Tab-separated table of C-alpha atoms and ligand atoms in Angstrom:
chain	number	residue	atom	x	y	z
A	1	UNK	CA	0.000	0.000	0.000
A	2	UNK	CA	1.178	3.750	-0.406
A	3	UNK	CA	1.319	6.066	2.376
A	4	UNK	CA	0.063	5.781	5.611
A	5	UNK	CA	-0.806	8.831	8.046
A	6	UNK	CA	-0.768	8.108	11.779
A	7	UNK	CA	-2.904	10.774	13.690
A	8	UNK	CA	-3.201	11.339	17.628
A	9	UNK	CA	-5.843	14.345	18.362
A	10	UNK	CA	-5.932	15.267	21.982
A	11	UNK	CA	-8.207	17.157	23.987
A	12	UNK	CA	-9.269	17.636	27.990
A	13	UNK	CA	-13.019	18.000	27.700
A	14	UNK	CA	-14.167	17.591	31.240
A	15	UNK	CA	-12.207	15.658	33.893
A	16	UNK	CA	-14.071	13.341	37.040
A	17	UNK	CA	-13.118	14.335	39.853
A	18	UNK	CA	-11.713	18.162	39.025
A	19	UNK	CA	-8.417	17.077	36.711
A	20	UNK	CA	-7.586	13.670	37.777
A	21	UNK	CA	-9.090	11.273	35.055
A	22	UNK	CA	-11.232	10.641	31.600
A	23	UNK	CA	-14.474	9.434	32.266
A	24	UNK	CA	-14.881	5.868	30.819
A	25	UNK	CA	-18.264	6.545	29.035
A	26	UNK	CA	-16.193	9.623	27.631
A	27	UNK	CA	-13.551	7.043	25.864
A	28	UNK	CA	-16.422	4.438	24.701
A	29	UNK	CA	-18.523	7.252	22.728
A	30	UNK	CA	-15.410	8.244	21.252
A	31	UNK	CA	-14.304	5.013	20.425
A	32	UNK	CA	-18.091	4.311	19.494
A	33	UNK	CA	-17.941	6.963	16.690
A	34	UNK	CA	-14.630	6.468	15.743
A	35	UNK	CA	-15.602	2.921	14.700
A	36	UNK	CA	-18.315	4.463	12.561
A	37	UNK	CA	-15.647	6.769	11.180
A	38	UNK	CA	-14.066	3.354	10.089
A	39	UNK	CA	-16.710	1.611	8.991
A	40	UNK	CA	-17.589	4.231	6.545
A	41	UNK	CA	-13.986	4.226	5.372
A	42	UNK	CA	-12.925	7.620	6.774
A	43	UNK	CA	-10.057	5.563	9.064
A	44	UNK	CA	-8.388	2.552	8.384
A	45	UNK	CA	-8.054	1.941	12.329
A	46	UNK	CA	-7.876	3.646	15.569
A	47	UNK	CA	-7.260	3.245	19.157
A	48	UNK	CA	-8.856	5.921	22.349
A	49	UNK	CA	-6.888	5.938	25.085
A	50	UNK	CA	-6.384	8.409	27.963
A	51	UNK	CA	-3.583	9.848	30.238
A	52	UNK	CA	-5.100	11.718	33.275
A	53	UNK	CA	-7.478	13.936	32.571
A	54	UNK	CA	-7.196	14.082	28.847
A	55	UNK	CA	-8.034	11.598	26.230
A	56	UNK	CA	-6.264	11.361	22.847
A	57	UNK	CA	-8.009	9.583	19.592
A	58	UNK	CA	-5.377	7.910	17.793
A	59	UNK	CA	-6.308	6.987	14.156
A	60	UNK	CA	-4.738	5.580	10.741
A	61	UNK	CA	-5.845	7.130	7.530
A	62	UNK	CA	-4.453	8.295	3.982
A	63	UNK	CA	-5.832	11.616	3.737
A	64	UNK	CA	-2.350	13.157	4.992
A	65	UNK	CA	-1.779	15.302	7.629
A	66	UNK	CA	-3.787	18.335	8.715
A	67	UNK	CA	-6.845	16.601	6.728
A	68	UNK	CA	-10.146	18.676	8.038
A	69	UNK	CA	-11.795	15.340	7.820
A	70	UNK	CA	-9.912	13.323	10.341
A	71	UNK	CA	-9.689	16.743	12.356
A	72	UNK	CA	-12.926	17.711	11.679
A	73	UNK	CA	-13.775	14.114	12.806
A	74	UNK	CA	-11.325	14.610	16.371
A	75	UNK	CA	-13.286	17.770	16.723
A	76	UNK	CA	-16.860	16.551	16.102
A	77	UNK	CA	-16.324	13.588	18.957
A	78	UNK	CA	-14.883	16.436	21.381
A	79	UNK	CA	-17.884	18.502	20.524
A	80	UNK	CA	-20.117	15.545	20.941
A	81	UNK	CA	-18.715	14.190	24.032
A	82	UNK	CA	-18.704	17.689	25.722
A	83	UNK	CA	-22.307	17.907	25.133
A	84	UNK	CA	-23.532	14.429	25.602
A	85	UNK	CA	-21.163	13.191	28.982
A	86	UNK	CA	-19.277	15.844	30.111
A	87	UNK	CA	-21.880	18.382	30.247
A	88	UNK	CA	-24.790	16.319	31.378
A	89	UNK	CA	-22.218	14.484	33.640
A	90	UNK	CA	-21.449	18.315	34.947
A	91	UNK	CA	-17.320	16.419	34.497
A	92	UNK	CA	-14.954	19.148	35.781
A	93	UNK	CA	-13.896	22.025	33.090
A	94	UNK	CA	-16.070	20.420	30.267
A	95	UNK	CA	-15.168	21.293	27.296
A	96	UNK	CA	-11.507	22.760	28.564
A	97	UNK	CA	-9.673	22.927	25.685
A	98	UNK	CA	-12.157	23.412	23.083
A	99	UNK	CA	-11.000	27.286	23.193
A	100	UNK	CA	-12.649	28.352	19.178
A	101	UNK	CA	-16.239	28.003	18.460
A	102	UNK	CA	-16.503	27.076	15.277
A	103	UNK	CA	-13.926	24.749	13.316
A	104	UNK	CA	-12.784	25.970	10.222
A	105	UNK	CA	-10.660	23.105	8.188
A	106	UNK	CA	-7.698	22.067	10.705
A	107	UNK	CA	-7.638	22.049	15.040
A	108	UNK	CA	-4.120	23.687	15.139
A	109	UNK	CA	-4.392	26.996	17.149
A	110	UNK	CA	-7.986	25.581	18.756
A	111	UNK	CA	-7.441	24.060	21.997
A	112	UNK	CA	-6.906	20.098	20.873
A	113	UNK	CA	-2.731	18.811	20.674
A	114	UNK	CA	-1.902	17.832	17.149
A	115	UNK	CA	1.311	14.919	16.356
A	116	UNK	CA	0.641	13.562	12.846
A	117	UNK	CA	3.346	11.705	10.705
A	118	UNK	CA	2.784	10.432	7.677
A	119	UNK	CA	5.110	6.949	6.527
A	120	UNK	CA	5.931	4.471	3.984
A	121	UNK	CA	5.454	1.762	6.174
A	122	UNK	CA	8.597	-0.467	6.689
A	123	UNK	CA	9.043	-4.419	6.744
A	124	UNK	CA	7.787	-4.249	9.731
A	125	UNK	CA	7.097	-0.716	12.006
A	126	UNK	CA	7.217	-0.655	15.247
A	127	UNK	CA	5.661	2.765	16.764
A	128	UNK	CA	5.612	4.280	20.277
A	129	UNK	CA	3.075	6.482	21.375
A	130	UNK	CA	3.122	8.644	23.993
A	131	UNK	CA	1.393	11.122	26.254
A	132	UNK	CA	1.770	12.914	29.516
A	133	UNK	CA	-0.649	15.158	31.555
A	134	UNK	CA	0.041	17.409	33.583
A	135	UNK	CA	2.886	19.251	31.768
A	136	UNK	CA	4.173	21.168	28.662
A	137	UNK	CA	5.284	19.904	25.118
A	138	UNK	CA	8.689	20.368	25.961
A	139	UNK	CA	8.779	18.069	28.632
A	140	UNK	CA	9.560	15.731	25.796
A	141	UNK	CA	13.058	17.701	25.036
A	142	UNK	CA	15.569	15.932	27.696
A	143	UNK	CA	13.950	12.024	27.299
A	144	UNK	CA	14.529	13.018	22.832
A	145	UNK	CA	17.773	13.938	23.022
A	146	UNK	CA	18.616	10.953	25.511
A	147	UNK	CA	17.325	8.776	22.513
A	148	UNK	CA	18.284	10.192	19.365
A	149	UNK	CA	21.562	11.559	20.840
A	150	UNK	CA	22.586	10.214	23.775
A	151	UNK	CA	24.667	6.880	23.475
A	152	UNK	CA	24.514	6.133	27.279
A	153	UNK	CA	21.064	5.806	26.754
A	154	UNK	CA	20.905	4.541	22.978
A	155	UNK	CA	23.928	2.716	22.371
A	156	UNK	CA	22.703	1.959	18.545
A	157	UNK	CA	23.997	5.221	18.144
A	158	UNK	CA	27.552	3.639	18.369
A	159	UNK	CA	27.037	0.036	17.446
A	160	UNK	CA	24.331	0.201	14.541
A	161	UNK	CA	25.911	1.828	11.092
A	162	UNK	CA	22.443	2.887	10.428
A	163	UNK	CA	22.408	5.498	13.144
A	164	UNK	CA	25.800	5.936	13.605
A	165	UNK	CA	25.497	9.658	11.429
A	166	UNK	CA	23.106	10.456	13.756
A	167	UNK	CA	20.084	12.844	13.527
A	168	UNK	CA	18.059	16.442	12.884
A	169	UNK	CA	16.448	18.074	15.136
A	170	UNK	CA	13.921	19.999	14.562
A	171	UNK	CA	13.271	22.247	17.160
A	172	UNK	CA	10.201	25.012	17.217
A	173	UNK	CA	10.220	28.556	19.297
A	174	UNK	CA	6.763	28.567	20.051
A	175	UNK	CA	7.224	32.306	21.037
A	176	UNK	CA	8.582	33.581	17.926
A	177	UNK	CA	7.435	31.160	15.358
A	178	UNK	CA	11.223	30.455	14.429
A	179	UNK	CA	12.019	26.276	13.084
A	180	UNK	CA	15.906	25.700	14.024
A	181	UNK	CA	17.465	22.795	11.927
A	182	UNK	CA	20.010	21.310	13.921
A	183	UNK	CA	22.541	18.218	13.344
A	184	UNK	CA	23.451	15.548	16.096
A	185	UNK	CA	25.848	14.791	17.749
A	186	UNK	CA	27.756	17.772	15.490
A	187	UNK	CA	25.379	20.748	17.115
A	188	UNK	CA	24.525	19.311	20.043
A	189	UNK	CA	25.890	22.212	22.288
A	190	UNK	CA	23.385	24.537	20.520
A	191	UNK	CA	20.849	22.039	20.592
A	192	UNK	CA	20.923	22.170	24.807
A	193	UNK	CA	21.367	26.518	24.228
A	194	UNK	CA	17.980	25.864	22.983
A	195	UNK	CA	16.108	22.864	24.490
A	196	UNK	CA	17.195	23.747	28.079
A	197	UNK	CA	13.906	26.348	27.896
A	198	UNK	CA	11.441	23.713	27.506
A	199	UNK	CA	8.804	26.171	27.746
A	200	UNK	CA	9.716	27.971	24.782
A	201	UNK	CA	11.740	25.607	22.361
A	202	UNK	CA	10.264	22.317	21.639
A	203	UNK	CA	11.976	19.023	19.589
A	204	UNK	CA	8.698	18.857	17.019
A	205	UNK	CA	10.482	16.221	14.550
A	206	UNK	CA	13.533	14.006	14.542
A	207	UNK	CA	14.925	12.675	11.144
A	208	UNK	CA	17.562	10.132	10.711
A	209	UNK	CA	20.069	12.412	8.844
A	210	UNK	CA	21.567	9.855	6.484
A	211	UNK	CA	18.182	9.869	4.568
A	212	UNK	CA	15.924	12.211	6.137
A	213	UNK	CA	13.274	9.378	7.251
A	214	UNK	CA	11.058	10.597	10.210
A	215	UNK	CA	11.422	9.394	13.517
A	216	UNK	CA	9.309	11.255	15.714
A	217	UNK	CA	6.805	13.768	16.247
A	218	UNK	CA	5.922	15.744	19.237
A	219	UNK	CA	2.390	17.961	19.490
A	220	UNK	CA	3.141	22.024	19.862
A	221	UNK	CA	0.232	23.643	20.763
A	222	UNK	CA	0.264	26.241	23.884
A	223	UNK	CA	-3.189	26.504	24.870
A	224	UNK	CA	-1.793	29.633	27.309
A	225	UNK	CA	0.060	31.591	24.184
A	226	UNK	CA	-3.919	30.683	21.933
A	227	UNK	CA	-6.075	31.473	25.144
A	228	UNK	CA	-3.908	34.845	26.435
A	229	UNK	CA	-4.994	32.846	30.111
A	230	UNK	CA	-4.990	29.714	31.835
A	231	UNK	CA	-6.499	26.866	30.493
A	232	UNK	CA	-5.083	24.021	31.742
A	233	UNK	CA	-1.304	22.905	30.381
A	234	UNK	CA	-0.872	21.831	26.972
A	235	UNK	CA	-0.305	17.829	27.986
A	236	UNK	CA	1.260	16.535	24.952
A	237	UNK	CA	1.014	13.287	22.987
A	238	UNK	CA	3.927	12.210	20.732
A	239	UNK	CA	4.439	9.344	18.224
A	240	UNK	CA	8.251	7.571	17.678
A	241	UNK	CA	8.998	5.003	14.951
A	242	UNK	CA	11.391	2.283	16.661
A	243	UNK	CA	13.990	0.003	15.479
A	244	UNK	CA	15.487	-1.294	12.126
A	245	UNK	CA	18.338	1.701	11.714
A	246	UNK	CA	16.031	4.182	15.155
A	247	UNK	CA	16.595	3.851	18.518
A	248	UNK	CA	14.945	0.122	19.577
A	249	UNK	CA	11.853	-0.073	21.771
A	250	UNK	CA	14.077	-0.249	25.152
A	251	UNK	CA	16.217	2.182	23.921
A	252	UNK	CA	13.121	4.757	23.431
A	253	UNK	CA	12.028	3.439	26.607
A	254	UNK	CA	15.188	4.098	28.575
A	255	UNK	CA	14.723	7.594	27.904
A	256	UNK	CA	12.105	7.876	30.621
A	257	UNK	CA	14.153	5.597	33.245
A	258	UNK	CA	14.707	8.757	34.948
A	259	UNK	CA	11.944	11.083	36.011
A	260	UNK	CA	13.442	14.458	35.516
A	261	UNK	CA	11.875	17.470	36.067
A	262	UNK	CA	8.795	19.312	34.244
A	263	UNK	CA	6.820	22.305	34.195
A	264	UNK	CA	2.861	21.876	35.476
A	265	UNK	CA	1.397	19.528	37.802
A	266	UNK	CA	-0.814	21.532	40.356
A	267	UNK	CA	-2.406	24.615	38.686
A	268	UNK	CA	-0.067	24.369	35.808
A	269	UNK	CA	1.852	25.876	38.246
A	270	UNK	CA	4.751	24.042	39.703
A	271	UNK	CA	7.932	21.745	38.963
A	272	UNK	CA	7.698	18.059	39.299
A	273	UNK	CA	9.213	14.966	38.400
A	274	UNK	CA	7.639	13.251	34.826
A	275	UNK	CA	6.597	10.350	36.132
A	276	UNK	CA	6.106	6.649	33.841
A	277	UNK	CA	2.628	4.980	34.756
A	278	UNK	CA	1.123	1.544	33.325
A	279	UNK	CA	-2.331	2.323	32.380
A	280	UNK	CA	-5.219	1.483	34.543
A	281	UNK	CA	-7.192	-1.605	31.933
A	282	UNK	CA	-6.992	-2.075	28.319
A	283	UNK	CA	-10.549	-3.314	27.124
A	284	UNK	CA	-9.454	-4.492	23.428
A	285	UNK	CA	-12.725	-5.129	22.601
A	286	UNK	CA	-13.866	-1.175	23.489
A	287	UNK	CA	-10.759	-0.092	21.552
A	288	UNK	CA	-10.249	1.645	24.945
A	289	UNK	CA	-6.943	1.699	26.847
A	290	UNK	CA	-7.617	3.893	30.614
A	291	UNK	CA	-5.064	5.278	31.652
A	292	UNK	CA	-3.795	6.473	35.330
A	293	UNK	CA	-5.347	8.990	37.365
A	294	UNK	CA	-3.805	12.070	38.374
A	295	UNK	CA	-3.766	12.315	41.826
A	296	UNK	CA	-1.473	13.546	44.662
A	297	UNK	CA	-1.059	17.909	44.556
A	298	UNK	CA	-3.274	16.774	40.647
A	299	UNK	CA	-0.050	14.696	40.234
A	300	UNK	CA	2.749	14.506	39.893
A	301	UNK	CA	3.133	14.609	35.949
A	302	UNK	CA	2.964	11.423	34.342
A	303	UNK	CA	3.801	9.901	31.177
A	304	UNK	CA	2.249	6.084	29.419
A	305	UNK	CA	3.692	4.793	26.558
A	306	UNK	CA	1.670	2.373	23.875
A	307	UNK	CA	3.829	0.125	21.829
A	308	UNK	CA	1.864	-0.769	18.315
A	309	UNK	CA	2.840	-2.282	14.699
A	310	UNK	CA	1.628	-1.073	11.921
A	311	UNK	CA	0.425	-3.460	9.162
A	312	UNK	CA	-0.851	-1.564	6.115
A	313	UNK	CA	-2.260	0.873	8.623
A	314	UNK	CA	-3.543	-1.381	10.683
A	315	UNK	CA	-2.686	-0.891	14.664
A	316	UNK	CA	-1.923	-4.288	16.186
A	317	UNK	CA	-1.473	-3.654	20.140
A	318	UNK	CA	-1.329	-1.499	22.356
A	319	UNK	CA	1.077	-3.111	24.698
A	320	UNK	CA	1.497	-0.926	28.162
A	321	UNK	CA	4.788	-0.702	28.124
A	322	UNK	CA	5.557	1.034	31.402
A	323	UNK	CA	3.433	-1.594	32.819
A	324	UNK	CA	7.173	-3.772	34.109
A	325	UNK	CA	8.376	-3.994	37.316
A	326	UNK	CA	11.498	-2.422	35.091
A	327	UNK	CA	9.919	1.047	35.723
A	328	UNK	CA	9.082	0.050	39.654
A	329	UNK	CA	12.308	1.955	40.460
A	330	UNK	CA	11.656	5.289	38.392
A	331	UNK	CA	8.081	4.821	39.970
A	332	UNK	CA	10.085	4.989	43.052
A	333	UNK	CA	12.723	8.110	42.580
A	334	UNK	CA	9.355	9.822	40.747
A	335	UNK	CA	7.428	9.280	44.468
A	336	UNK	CA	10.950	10.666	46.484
A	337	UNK	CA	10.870	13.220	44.396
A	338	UNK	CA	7.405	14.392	44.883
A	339	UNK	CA	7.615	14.006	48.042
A	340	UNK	CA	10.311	16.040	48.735
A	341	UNK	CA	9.510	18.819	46.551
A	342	UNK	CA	6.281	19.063	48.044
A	343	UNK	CA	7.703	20.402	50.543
A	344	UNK	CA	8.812	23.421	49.290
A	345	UNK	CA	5.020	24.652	48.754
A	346	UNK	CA	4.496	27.663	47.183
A	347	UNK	CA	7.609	28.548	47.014
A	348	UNK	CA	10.172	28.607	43.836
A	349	UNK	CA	12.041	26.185	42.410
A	350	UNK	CA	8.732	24.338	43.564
A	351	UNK	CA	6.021	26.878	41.398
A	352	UNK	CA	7.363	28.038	38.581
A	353	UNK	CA	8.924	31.376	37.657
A	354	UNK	CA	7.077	34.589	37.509
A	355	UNK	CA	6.962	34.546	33.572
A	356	UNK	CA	5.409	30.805	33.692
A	357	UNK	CA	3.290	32.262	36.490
A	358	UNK	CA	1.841	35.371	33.776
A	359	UNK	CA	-1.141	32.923	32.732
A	360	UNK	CA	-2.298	32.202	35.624
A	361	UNK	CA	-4.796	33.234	38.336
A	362	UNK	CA	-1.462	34.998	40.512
A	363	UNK	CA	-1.217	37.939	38.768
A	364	UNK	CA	-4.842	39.013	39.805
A	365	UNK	CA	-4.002	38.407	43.622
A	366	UNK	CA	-0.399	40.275	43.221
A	367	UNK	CA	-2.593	43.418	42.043
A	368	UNK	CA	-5.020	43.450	44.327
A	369	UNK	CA	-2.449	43.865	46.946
A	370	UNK	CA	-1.689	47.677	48.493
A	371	UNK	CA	1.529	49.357	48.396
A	372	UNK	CA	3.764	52.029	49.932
A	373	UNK	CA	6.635	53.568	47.228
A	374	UNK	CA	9.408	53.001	49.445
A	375	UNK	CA	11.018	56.509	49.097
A	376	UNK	CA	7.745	57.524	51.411
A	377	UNK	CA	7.600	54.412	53.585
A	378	UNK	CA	11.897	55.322	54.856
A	379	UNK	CA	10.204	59.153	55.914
A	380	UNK	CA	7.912	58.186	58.452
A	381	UNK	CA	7.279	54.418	58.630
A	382	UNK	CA	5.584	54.604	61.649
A	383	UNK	CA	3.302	56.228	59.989
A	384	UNK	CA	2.369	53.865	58.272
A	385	UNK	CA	2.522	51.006	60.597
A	386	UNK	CA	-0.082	52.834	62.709
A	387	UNK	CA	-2.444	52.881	60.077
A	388	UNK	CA	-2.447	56.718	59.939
A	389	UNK	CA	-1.910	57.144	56.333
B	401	13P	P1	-10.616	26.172	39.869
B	401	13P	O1	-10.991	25.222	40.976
B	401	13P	O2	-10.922	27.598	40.170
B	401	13P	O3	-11.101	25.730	38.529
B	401	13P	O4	-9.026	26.174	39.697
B	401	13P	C1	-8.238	25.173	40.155
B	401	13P	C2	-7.734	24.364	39.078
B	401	13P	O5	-7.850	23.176	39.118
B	401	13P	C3	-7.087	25.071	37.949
B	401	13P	O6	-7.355	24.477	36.750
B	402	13P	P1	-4.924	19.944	33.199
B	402	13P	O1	-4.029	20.842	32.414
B	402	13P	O2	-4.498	18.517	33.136
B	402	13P	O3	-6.364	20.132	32.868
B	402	13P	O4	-4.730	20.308	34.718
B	402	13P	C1	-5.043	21.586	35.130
B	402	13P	C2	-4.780	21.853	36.549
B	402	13P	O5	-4.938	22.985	36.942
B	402	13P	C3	-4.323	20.806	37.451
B	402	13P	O6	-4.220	21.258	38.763
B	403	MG	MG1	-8.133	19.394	33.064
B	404	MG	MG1	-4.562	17.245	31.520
């Protein structure tokens, strides 16, 4: 067969309770229509699955990416669902990140997270998808580099001639609308200049230099920079090709052995450790897989990977592959980690930096509060501390 696109749309339409989960009658209507979607020929296949509070429609298809019919169909279910569960359900922030009204061709720039790739399928293709809630797009930079550039984490980057040139970053400034095409290992120093501010720079696409074949994808879209407020963070889904010349399933995997730090959690408002979680049941039958719920401080930030292959578009899996006593440990640090960092509060390293903090419901309490210009407050503070003036 010709080319095949692999879509994940992702939305938060209404959590239960507050932001901790996806209603399951959420994920069966979407998987309900989606199979309609398929049966009429729109889709080859599809799978619904959620992370947390937000629940991501992944679907095969040869329309290409940015079709409006396969987003017009991710939008219509979002729509639907609001309407029909989350609504009637009164689910927490229904309808969160539907931010636009009416859709007009593609769901970039509306609310939903976008990764679409489209492939010449290979012998045999092994993808990884991923998602996190709870966090930023960019919380993807450090475990992408460890894959496609680090060879204490991928050592096919040293044994396997394939990958042994290495790989292209491609890494978006969400701020300035700026693509920077970068080479690994060569540019790796100004790879970190950038990547470092997760926030702002995000690894969209990796291709395997030697022949520009696409590895990766990451979703983009910053619901806070579309909104002006906040909405909720921008939890991001990604989808990796594996093996055969790319990093190998454990080698992708490895990436997220350690549960470094990320942007969100609580209020979108603090820094906590990404951690790996096994979903909560797979109903293959439902097309369903549920993932975990978000729990302690709406956390901490968590991240499921589903292992598929692809057979002329067809999705055989998923397989939960966090779901190994392999990731018990990271689990484990992830947990210390919270736990200690919790401690911290409301203060900083803990919530984020005042510029993270500009979205948010702080800067409305910071100018409601009163304030002496100093200058006047050295002449008399007494004054002052009376209450006289
Ligand atoms: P509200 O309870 O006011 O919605 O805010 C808390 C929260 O969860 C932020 O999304
Ligand atoms: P979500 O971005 O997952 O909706 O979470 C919002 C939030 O405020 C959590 O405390
Ligand atoms: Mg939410
Ligand atoms: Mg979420």
């Amino acid at each position: 067969m010709g080319k095949v696109t692999i879509s994940i749309i992702k939305a938060d339409i209404g959590g239960i309770p507050g932001h901790s989960w996806v209603h399951p009658k959420t994920l069966e209507f979407a998987s309900e229509r989606l199979a309609d979607a398929q049966k009429k020929g729109l889709i080859i296949d599809y799978y619904v699955f959620s992370c947390g509070d937000d629940m991501s429609l992944l679907m095969t298809h040869t329309k290409g990416e940015n079709s409006p019919d396969i987003h017009g169909l991710a939008w219509d279910i979002f729509k639907e669902a609001t309407e029909n569960i989350s609504k009637k359900l009164k689910l927490y922030g229904a309808g969160q990140d539907l931010l636009k009204d009416t859709f007009s061709g593609n769901v970039r720039g509306m609310g939903p997270q976008v990764a679409e790739m489209e492939i010449e399928e290979r012998p045999s293709e092994p993808i990884i998808v991923i998602a996190a809630d709870k966090t930023e797009p960019g919380a993807f930079n450090l475990p992408l580099f460890r894959m496609f550039a680090d060879p204490f984490t991928t050592s096919g980057l040293v044994i396997d001639p394939e990958m042994h040139e290495g790989f292209k970053f491609e890494i978006l400034d969400v701020y300035e609308g700026r693509v920077y095409l970068l080479d690994v290992p060569e540019r790796m120093y100004d790879v970190f200049a950038l990547i470092g501010t997760p926030g702002r720079y995000i690894v969209r696409r990796v291709y395997r230099k030697k022949d520009l074949l696409q590895a990766s994808v990451i979703s983009v879209e910053r619901l806070n920079l579309i909104a002006g407020k906040y909405v909720g963070k921008d939890d991001p889904v990604g989808i990796i090709r594996a093996q055969h010349g790319l990093p190998a399933v454990g080698e992708i995997l490895e990436a997220f052995a350690y549960p470094h730090l990320v942007a969100g959690w609580m209020r979108g408002s603090h820094t906590g450790p990404l951690m790996p979680c096994k979903m909560e049941k797979v109903i293959p039958e439902k097309k369903i897989a549920i993932g975990p719920k978000a729990t302690r401080f709406d956390g901490p930030p968590r991240v499921v990977a589903l292992g598929f292959v692809l057979h002329d578009g067809v999705l055989e899996g998923p397989v939960d592959l966090f779901d190994d006593p392999a990731f018990d440990y990271s689990r484990l640090i992830a947990e210390f980690v919270t736990d200690y960092i919790r401690r911290m509060g409301p203060m900083m390293p803990h919530r984020l930096p005042p510029e993270e903090m500009e979205y948010t419901t702080l800067p409305k309490v910071l100018a409601s509060l009163k304030f002496i210009p100093q200058e006047e407050y050295e002449k008399d503070r007494w004054k002052y501390l009376r209450g006289e003036a």
